[in-house]
Amino acid sequence: MTKGQAAAGVTLPPLPDDLRRQEAHAPVVEGQPVISILARERQALDRANARQGRTIQFYDDLTRKYGTRR
């Protein structure tokens, strides 16, 4: 237990590993149509945005549970 946990009297749950992951850009393969590269890049952005949404939901759940929202 850390000093902050002892002072707060709260042990927060660990952040899910998925929420720490960074999304890589879609690889650019020479000779591939630009539209297919763009489509894969948009899919990567969709995954990143979904992960951000899960992070926000995780945080909102914590603030509801512990009442620490400012």
PDB file of C-alpha atoms in Angstrom:
ATOM      1  CA  MET A   1       0.000   0.000   0.000  1.00  0.00           C
ATOM      2  CA  THR A   2       1.329   3.450  -0.892  1.00  0.00           C
ATOM      3  CA  LYS A   3       1.174   6.505   1.318  1.00  0.00           C
ATOM      4  CA  GLY A   4      -1.506   8.032  -0.936  1.00  0.00           C
ATOM      5  CA  GLN A   5      -3.671   4.919  -0.722  1.00  0.00           C
ATOM      6  CA  ALA A   6      -3.387   4.892   3.042  1.00  0.00           C
ATOM      7  CA  ALA A   7      -4.325   8.584   3.264  1.00  0.00           C
ATOM      8  CA  ALA A   8      -7.269   8.165   0.906  1.00  0.00           C
ATOM      9  CA  GLY A   9      -8.421   4.887   2.382  1.00  0.00           C
ATOM     10  CA  VAL A  10      -9.129   3.663  -1.156  1.00  0.00           C
ATOM     11  CA  THR A  11      -7.413   1.078  -3.303  1.00  0.00           C
ATOM     12  CA  LEU A  12      -8.255   1.732  -6.933  1.00  0.00           C
ATOM     13  CA  PRO A  13      -8.634  -1.166  -9.329  1.00  0.00           C
ATOM     14  CA  PRO A  14      -5.876  -1.596 -11.902  1.00  0.00           C
ATOM     15  CA  LEU A  15      -6.314   0.034 -15.280  1.00  0.00           C
ATOM     16  CA  PRO A  16      -7.144  -2.674 -17.833  1.00  0.00           C
ATOM     17  CA  ASP A  17      -4.103  -3.456 -20.008  1.00  0.00           C
ATOM     18  CA  ASP A  18      -6.085  -2.759 -23.176  1.00  0.00           C
ATOM     19  CA  LEU A  19      -6.487   0.864 -22.128  1.00  0.00           C
ATOM     20  CA  ARG A  20      -2.704   1.374 -21.972  1.00  0.00           C
ATOM     21  CA  ARG A  21      -2.091   0.150 -25.518  1.00  0.00           C
ATOM     22  CA  GLN A  22      -1.146   2.546 -28.290  1.00  0.00           C
ATOM     23  CA  GLU A  23      -2.603   2.025 -31.743  1.00  0.00           C
ATOM     24  CA  ALA A  24      -0.070   1.784 -34.546  1.00  0.00           C
ATOM     25  CA  HIS A  25      -0.564   3.473 -37.890  1.00  0.00           C
ATOM     26  CA  ALA A  26      -1.590   1.264 -40.777  1.00  0.00           C
ATOM     27  CA  PRO A  27       1.477   0.053 -42.660  1.00  0.00           C
ATOM     28  CA  VAL A  28       2.196   1.661 -46.000  1.00  0.00           C
ATOM     29  CA  VAL A  29       2.980  -0.998 -48.586  1.00  0.00           C
ATOM     30  CA  GLU A  30       4.500   0.174 -51.826  1.00  0.00           C
ATOM     31  CA  GLY A  31       2.260  -0.508 -54.788  1.00  0.00           C
ATOM     32  CA  GLN A  32      -0.947  -0.706 -52.744  1.00  0.00           C
ATOM     33  CA  PRO A  33      -3.775   1.631 -53.691  1.00  0.00           C
ATOM     34  CA  VAL A  34      -3.877   4.706 -51.479  1.00  0.00           C
ATOM     35  CA  ILE A  35      -7.564   4.100 -50.737  1.00  0.00           C
ATOM     36  CA  SER A  36      -6.778   0.744 -49.078  1.00  0.00           C
ATOM     37  CA  ILE A  37      -4.105   2.373 -46.906  1.00  0.00           C
ATOM     38  CA  LEU A  38      -6.573   5.089 -45.952  1.00  0.00           C
ATOM     39  CA  ALA A  39      -9.224   2.483 -45.108  1.00  0.00           C
ATOM     40  CA  ARG A  40      -6.820   0.632 -42.782  1.00  0.00           C
ATOM     41  CA  GLU A  41      -5.760   3.907 -41.168  1.00  0.00           C
ATOM     42  CA  ARG A  42      -9.408   4.748 -40.496  1.00  0.00           C
ATOM     43  CA  GLN A  43      -9.907   1.305 -38.937  1.00  0.00           C
ATOM     44  CA  ALA A  44      -6.921   1.988 -36.660  1.00  0.00           C
ATOM     45  CA  LEU A  45      -8.429   5.343 -35.697  1.00  0.00           C
ATOM     46  CA  ASP A  46     -11.764   3.662 -34.955  1.00  0.00           C
ATOM     47  CA  ARG A  47      -9.988   1.201 -32.628  1.00  0.00           C
ATOM     48  CA  ALA A  48      -8.154   4.049 -30.887  1.00  0.00           C
ATOM     49  CA  ASN A  49     -11.365   6.029 -30.457  1.00  0.00           C
ATOM     50  CA  ALA A  50     -13.157   2.978 -29.044  1.00  0.00           C
ATOM     51  CA  ARG A  51     -10.318   2.435 -26.568  1.00  0.00           C
ATOM     52  CA  GLN A  52     -10.524   6.082 -25.526  1.00  0.00           C
ATOM     53  CA  GLY A  53     -14.245   5.605 -24.935  1.00  0.00           C
ATOM     54  CA  ARG A  54     -13.545   2.578 -22.719  1.00  0.00           C
ATOM     55  CA  THR A  55     -10.958   4.621 -20.796  1.00  0.00           C
ATOM     56  CA  ILE A  56     -13.479   7.391 -20.200  1.00  0.00           C
ATOM     57  CA  GLN A  57     -16.078   4.859 -19.083  1.00  0.00           C
ATOM     58  CA  PHE A  58     -13.569   3.254 -16.691  1.00  0.00           C
ATOM     59  CA  TYR A  59     -12.769   6.654 -15.180  1.00  0.00           C
ATOM     60  CA  ASP A  60     -16.428   7.681 -14.970  1.00  0.00           C
ATOM     61  CA  ASP A  61     -17.236   4.411 -13.184  1.00  0.00           C
ATOM     62  CA  LEU A  62     -14.497   5.149 -10.645  1.00  0.00           C
ATOM     63  CA  THR A  63     -15.663   8.689 -10.023  1.00  0.00           C
ATOM     64  CA  ARG A  64     -19.240   7.491  -9.526  1.00  0.00           C
ATOM     65  CA  LYS A  65     -18.094   4.819  -7.105  1.00  0.00           C
ATOM     66  CA  TYR A  66     -15.728   7.017  -5.106  1.00  0.00           C
ATOM     67  CA  GLY A  67     -17.364  10.410  -5.608  1.00  0.00           C
ATOM     68  CA  THR A  68     -14.191  12.187  -6.661  1.00  0.00           C
ATOM     69  CA  ARG A  69     -15.485  13.985  -9.764  1.00  0.00           C
ATOM     70  CA  ARG A  70     -14.773  17.709  -9.627  1.00  0.00           C
TER      71      ARG A  70
END
